[in-house]
Short mmCIF file of C-alpha atoms in Angstrom, two decimals:
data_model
loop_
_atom_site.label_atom_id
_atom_site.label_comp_id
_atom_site.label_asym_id
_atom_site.label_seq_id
_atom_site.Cartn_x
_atom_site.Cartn_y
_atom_site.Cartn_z
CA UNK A 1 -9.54 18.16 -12.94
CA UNK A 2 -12.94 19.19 -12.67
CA UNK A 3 -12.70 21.09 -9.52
CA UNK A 4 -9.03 22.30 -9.89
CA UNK A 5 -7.60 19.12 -7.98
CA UNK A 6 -4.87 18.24 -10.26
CA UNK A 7 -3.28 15.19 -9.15
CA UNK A 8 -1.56 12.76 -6.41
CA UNK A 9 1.33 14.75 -4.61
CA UNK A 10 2.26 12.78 -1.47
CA UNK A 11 1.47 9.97 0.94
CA UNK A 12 2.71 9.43 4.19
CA UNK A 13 3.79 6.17 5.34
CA UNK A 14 3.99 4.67 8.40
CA UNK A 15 7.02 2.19 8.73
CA UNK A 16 8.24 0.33 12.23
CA UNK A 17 11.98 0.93 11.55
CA UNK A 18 13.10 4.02 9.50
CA UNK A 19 16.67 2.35 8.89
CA UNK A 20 15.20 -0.53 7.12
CA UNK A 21 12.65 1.50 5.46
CA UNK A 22 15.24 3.73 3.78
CA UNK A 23 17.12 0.45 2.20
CA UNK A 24 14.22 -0.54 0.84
CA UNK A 25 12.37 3.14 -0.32
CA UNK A 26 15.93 4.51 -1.82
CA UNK A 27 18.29 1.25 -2.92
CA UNK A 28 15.05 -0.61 -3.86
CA UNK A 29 12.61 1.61 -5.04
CA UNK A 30 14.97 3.84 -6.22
CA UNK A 31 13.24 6.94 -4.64
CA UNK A 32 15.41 10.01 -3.68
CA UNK A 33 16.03 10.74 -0.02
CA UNK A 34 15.60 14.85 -0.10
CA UNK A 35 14.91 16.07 3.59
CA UNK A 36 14.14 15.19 7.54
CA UNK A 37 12.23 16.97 9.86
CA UNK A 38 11.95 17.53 13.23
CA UNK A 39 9.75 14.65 14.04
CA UNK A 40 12.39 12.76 12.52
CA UNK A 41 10.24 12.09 9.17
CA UNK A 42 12.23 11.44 5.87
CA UNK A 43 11.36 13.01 2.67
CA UNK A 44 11.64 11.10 -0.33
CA UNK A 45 10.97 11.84 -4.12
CA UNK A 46 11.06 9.91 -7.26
CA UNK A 47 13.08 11.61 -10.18
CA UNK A 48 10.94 12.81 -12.66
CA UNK A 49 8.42 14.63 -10.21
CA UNK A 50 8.88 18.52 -10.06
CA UNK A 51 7.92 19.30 -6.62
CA UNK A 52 10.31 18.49 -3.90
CA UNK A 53 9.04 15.23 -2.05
CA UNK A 54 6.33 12.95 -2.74
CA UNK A 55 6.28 9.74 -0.40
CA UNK A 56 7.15 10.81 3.82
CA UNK A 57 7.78 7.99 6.25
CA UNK A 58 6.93 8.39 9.67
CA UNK A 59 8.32 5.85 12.07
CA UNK A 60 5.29 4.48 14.33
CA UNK A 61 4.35 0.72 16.30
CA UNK A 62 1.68 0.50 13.03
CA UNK A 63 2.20 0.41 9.76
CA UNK A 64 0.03 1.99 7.60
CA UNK A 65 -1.01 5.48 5.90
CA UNK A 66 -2.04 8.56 7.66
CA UNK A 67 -2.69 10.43 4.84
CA UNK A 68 -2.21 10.82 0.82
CA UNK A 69 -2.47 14.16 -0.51
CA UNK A 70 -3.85 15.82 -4.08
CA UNK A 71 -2.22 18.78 -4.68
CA UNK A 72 -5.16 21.66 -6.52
CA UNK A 73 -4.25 24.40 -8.75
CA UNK A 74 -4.22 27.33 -6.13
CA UNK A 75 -4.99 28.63 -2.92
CA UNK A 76 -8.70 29.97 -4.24
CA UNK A 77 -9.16 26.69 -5.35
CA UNK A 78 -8.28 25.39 -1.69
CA UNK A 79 -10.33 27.33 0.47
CA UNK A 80 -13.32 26.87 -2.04
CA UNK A 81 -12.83 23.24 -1.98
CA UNK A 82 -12.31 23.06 1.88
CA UNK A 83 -15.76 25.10 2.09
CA UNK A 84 -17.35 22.86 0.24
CA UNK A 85 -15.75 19.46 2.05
CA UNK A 86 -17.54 21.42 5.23
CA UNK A 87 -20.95 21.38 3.60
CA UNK A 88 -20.36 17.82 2.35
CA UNK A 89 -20.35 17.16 5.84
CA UNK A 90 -16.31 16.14 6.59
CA UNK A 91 -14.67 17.23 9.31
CA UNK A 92 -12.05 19.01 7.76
CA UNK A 93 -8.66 20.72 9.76
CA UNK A 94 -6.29 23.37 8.24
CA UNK A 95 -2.53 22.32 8.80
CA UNK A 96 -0.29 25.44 8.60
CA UNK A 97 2.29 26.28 5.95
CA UNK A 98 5.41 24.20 7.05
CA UNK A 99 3.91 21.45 9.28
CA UNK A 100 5.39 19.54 6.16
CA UNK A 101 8.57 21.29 5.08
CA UNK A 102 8.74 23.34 2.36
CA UNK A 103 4.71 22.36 1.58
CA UNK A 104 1.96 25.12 1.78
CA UNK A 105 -0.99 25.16 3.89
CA UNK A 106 -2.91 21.76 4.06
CA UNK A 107 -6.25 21.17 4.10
CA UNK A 108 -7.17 17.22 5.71
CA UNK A 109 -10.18 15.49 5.60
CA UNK A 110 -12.01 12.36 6.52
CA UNK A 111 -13.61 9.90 3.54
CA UNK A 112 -16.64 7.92 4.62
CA UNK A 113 -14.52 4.68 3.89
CA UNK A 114 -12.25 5.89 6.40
CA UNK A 115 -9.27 7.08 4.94
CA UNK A 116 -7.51 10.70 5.84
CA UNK A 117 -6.63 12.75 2.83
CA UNK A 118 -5.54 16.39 2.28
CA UNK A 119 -5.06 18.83 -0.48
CA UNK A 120 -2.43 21.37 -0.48
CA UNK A 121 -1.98 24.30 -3.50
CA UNK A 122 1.99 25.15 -2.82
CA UNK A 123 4.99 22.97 -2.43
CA UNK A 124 8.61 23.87 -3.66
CA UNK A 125 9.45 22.85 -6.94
CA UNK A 126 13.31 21.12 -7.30
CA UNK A 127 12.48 19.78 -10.63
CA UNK A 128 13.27 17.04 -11.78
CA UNK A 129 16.12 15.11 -10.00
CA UNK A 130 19.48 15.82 -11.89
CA UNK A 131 18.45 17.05 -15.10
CA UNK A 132 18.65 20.40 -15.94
CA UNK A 133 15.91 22.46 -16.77
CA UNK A 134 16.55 23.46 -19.88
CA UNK A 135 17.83 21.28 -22.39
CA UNK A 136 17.25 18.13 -20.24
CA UNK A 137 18.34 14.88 -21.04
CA UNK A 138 16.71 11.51 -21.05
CA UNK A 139 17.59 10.55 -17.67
CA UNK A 140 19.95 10.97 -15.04
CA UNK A 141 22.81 9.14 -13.79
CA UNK A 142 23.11 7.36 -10.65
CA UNK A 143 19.39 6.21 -9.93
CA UNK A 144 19.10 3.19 -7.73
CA UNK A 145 17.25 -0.22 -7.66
CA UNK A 146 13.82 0.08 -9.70
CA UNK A 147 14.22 3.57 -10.63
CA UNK A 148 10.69 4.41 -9.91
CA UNK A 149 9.38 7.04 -12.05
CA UNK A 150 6.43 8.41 -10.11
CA UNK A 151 4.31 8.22 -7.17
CA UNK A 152 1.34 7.33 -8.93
CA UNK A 153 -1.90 5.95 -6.64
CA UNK A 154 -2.89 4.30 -3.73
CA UNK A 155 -5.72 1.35 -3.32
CA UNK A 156 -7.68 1.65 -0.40
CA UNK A 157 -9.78 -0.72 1.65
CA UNK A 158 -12.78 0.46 3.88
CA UNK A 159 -16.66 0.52 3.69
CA UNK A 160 -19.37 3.15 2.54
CA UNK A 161 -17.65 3.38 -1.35
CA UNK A 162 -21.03 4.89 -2.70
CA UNK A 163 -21.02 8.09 -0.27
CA UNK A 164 -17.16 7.90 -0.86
CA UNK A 165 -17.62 8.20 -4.73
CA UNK A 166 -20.06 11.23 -4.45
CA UNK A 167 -17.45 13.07 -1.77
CA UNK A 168 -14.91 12.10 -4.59
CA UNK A 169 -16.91 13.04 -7.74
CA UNK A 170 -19.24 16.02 -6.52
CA UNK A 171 -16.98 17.67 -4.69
CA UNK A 172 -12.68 16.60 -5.43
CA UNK A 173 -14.35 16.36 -9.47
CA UNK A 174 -12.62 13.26 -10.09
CA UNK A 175 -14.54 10.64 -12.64
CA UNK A 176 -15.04 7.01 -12.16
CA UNK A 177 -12.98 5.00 -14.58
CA UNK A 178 -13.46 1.45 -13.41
CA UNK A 179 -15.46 -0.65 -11.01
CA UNK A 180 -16.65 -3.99 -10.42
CA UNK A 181 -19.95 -4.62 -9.37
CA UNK A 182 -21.54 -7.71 -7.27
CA UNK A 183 -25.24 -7.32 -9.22
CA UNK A 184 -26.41 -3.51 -7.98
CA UNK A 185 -23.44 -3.14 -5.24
CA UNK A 186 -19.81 -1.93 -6.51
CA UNK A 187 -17.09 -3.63 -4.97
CA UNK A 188 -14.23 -1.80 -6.34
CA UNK A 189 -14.10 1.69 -7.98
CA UNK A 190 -11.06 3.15 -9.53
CA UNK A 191 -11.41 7.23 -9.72
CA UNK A 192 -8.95 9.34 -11.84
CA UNK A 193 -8.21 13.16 -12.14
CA UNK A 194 -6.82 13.03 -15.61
CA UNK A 195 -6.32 10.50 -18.04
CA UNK A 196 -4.62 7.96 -15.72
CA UNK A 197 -6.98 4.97 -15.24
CA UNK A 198 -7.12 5.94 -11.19
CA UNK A 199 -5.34 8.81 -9.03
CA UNK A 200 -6.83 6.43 -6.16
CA UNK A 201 -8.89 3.26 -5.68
CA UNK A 202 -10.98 1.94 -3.24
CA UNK A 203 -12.25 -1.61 -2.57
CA UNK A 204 -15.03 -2.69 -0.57
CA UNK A 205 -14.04 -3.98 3.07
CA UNK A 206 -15.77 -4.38 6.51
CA UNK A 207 -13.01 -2.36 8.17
CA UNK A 208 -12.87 0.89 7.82
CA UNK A 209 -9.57 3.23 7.24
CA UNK A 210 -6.84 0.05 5.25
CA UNK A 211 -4.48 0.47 3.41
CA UNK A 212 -3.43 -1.68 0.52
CA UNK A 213 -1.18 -0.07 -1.53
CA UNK A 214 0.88 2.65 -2.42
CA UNK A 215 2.11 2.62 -6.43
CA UNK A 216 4.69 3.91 -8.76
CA UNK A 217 5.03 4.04 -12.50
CA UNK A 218 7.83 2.14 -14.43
CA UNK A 219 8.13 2.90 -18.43
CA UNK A 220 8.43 -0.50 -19.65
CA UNK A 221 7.40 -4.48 -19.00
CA UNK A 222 10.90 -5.05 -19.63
CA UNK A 223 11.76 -2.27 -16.34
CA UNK A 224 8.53 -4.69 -14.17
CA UNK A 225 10.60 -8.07 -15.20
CA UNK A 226 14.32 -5.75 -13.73
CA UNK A 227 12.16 -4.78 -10.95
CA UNK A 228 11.36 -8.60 -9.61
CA UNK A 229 14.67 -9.79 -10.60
CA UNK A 230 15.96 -6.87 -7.69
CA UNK A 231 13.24 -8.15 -5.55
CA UNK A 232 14.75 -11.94 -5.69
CA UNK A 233 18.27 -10.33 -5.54
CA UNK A 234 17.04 -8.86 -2.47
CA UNK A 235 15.08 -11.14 -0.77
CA UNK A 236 12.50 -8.91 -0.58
CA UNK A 237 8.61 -10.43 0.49
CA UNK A 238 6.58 -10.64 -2.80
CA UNK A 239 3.09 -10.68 -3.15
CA UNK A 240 2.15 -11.50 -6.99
CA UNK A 241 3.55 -10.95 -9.99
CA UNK A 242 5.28 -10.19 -12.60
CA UNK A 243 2.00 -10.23 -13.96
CA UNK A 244 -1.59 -7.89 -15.39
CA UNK A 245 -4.62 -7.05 -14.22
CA UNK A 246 -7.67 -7.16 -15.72
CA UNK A 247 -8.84 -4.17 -14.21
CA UNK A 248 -7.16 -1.09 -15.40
CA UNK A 249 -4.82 -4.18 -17.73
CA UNK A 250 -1.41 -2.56 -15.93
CA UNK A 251 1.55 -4.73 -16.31
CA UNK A 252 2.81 -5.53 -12.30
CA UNK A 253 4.77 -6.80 -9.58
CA UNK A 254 3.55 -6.64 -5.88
CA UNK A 255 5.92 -6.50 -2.91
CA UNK A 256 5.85 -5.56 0.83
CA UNK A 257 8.31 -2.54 2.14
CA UNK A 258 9.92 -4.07 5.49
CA UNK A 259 7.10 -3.15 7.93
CA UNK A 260 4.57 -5.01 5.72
CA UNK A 261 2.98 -1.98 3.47
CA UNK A 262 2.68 -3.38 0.37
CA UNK A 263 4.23 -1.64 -2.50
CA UNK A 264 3.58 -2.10 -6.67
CA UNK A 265 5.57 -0.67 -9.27
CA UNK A 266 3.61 -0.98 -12.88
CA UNK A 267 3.86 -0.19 -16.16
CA UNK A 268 1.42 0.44 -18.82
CA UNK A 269 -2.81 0.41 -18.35
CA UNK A 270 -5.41 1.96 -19.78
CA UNK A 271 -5.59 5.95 -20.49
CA UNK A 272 -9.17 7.29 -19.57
CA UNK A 273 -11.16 10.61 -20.44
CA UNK A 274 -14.31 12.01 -18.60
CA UNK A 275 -16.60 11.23 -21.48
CA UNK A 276 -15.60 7.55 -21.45
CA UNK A 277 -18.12 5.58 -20.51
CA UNK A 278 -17.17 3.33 -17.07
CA UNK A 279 -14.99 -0.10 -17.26
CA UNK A 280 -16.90 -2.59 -15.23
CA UNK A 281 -16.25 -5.89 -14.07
CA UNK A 282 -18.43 -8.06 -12.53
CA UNK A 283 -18.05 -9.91 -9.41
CA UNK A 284 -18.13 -13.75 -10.52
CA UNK A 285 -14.92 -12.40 -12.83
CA UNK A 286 -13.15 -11.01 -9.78
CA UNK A 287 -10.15 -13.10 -10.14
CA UNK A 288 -9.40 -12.25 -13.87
CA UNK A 289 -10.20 -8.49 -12.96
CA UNK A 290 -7.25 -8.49 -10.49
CA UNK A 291 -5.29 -10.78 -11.77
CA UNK A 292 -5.76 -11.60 -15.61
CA UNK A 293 -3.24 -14.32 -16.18
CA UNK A 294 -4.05 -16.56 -13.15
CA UNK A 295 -7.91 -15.65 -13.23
CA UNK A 296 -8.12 -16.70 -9.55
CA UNK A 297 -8.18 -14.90 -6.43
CA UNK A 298 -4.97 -14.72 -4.04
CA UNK A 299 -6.16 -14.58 -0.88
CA UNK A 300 -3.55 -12.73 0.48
CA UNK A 301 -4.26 -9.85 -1.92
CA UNK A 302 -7.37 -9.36 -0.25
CA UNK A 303 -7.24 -9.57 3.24
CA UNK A 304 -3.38 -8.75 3.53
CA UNK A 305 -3.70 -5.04 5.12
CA UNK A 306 -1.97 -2.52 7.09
CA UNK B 1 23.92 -20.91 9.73
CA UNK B 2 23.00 -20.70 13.32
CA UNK B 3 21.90 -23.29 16.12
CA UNK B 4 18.85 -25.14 14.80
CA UNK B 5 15.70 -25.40 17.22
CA UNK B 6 12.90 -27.49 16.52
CA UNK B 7 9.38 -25.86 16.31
CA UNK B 8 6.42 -27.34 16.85
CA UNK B 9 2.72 -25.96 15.32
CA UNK B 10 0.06 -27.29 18.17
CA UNK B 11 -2.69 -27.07 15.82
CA UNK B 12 -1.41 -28.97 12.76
CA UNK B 13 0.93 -30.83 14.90
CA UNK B 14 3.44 -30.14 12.11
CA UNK B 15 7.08 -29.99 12.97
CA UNK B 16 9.86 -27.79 11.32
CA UNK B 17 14.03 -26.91 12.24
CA UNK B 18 14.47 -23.58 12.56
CA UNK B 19 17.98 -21.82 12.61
CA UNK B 20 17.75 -19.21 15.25
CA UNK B 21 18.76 -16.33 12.92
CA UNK B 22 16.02 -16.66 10.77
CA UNK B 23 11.97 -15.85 11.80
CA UNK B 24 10.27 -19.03 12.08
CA UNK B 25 7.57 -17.92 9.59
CA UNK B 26 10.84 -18.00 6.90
CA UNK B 27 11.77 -21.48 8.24
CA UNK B 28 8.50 -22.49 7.89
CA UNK B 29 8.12 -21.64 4.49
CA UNK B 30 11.26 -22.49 3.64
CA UNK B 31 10.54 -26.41 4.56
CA UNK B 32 7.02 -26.03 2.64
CA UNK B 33 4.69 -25.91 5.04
CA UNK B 34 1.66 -23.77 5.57
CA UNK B 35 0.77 -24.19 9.04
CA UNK B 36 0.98 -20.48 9.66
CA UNK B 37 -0.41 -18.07 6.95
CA UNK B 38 1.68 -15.93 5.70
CA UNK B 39 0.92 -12.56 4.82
CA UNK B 40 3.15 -9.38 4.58
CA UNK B 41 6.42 -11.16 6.26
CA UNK B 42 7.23 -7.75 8.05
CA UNK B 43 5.41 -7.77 11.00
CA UNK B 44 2.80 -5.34 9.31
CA UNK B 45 -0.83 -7.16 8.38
CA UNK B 46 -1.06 -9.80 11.77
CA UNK B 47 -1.84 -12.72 9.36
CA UNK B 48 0.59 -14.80 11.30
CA UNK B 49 0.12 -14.17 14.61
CA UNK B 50 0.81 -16.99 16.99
CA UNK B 51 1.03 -17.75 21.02
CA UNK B 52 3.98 -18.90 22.00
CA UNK B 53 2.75 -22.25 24.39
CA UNK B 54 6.17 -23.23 25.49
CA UNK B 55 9.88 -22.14 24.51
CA UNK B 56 12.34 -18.99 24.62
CA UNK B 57 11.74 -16.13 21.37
CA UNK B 58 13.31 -12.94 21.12
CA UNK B 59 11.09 -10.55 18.76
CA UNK B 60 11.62 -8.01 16.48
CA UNK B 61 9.09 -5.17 15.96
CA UNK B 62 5.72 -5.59 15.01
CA UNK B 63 2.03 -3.44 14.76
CA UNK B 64 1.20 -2.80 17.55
CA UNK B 65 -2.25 -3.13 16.31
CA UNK B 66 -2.05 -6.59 16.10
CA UNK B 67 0.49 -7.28 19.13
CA UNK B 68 -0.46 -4.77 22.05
CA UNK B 69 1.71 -4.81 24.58
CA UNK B 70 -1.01 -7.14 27.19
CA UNK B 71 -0.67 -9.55 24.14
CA UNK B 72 2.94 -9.72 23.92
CA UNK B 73 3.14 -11.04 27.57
CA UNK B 74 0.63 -13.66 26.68
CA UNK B 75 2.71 -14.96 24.81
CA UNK B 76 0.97 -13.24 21.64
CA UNK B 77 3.85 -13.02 18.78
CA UNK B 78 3.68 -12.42 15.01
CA UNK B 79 5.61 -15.22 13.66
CA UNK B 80 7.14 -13.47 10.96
CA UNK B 81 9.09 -11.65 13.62
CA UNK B 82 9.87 -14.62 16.28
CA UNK B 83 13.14 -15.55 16.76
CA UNK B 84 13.44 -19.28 18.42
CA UNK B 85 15.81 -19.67 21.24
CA UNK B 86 15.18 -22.82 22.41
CA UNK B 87 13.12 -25.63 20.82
CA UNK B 88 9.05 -23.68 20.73
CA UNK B 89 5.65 -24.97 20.54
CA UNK B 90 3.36 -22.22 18.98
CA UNK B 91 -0.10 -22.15 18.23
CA UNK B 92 -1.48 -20.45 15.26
CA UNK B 93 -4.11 -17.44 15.47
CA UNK B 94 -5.69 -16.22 12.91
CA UNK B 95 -9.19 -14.60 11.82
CA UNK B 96 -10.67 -16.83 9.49
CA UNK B 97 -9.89 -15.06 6.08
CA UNK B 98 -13.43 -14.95 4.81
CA UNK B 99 -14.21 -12.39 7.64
CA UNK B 100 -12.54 -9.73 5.41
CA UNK B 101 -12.89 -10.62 1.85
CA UNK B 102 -14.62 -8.64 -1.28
CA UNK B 103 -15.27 -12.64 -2.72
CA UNK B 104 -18.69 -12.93 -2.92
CA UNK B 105 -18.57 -16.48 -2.39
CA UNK B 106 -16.97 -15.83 0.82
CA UNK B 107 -18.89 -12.98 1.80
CA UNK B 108 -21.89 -15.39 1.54
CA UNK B 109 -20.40 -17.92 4.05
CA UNK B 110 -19.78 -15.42 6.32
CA UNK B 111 -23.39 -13.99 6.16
CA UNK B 112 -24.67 -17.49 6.91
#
């Protein structure tokens, strides 16, 4: 939080039928539906997050993301932040107040990989879903599916990852928790804002602007395992998993939302500081790194993109 | 179950039934076969992409990134959202995967 960026607060998705997306956002994934708009975007939230939404689908012919956003501590913070994005050399556009509802002025920018992300300072805070503020209990009734706990990171695939680490570190202040390197090139770097092992991830691909995945945090292994059994129940397409990486050593399950965006709910993974020095991997372990148990590479993982 | 068409992969020459109600990707998959890759099964990622050579489909939606609409009359189809009508021959289409891969082994045959 180096810079006064704070942490994820939204994505938004791209699906090819909003119907189907819904079943599988809300009874699946257990997120919250909590507005529309009129460009006919839904808002959805998972329950323990304070501010009102955190994941918006956007019906479209192409799957994908358009943008994930890091919400900073205040408004000073996001004008000095989008001056210094200008001098970094991004092309950077101010979105006004209420282009997303209830969200504060936006601030969207270009990484060299290829990706569009924003910060924002204000967004209206519900609380938690159905506890009350004071005196809360330890969850609330009536949660659906997974009951997914957080929005918690996206992976991303594109090119140029070293001038997209500096544009991260330098300017955004987040620290690089874990890479893995092909002898003097990184392949994969994993770059957190607190002491989550990454806020977001990149991974080294020809193509520029890909998205892999968009993640949310389960408490248990036991919650992972209830997760894939709903998966089965509802023949929903499955990647990999129930299983743990190497990198990072989160406990997961991956899955694809019903326009092919591929989803993972996790639990568990390393905690990381600033000071700590950087987890690497190296190349030749690539397949334990993503996938510890089966220490091979799934192609699919890799190349499997929207 | 629905009417069963036979579907026939031109490359592999491998043969499947497929019950119209179900996207011949799933029927594929569900006799064992691999003559299509299969990637995000919702019409997302274009891993499965075919061309339709001979045969009636109806389609659901699909990226338009992978299917543009000059495809689509082609014959262009992800299979993962191709609905057989009558008995099909398709064709399989697909980058070869080490074209987009962080394996280094990979990377290297594609540098070659």
């Amino acid at each position: 939080m180096k810079k006064g960026v704070m942490r994820p607060g939204h994505v938004q998705l791209r699906v090819l039928d909003m119907a189907k997306a819904l079943e599988h956002y809300v009874d699946l994934l257990g997120l919250i539906e909590v507005d529309r708009d009129g460009q006919g975007r839904v808002y959805l939230k998972a329950w323990t997050e304070t501010d009102k939404f955190s994941v918006v689908l956007r019906e479209a012919d192409e799957p994908g993301m358009d943008f994930m956003g890091f919400k900073v501590i205040d408004d000073a913070c996001l004008t000095r932040l989008a001056g210094e994005l200008l001098e970094f050399g991004c092309q950077v556009e101010e979105l006004p107040a209420g282009e997303l509802k209830d969200c504060g002025r936006r601030v969207q920018f270009s990484s060299p990989s290829g990706h569009r992300f924003e910060l924002f300072a204000q967004k209206q805070v519900t609380g938690k879903w159905g506890l009350a503020e004071v005196n809360p209990e330890a969850w609330p009734r009536g949660l659906k599916g997974m009951r997914a706990v957080r929005f918690d990171h996206c992976l991303l695939y594109g090119d140029e990852l070293d001038e997209t680490l500096r544009l991260f570190t330098e300017v955004l202040g987040f620290t690089l928790a874990e890479q893995v390197l092909d002898g003097g090139t990184r392949i994969a770097q994993f770059l957190s804002l607190c002491m989550k092992a990454h806020d977001v991830a990149f991974i080294l691909h020809p193509e520029k602007g890909r998205f892999h995945h968009a993640s949310f945090f389960l408490e248990t292994w036991e919650d992972v395992l209830r997760a894939a059994d709903l998966i089965s129940m509802t023949d929903t397409s499955i990647d990999i998993g129930p299983t743990r990486h190497g990198l990072t050593h989160g406990k997961t399950i991956y899955f694809f939302d019903p326009s092919g965006n591929r989803n993972e709910v996790f639990c568990g993974g390393d905690y990381h500081y600033p000071d700590h020095p950087v987890v690497t991997w190296t190349a030749d372990q690539l397949g334990k790194a993503i996938f510890y148990h089966d220490r091979q590479l799934n192609e699919r993982f890799l190349t499997v993109l929207t | 179950m629905g009417r069963q068409h036979q579907v026939t992969e031109a490359r592999s020459g491998q043969r499947f039934s497929c019950d119209e109600a179900l996207p011949v990707l799933t029927a594929m998959e569900q006799h064992g076969l691999l003559c299509v890759p299969v990637g995000c099964r919702g019409g997302g990622c274009g891993l499965c992409k075919v061309r339709v050579l001979a045969g009636d489909y109806e389609c659901g939606r699909m990226s338009c990134k992978h299917v543009p609409a000059d495809a689509r009359e082609q014959g262009y189809v992800l299979a993962c959202r191709l609905f057989a009508r009558s008995d099909l021959c398709i064709e399989r289409y697909s980058k070869p995967c080490s074209e987009s891969t962080v394996d280094p082994q990979q990377r290297q045959k594609v540098s070659l």
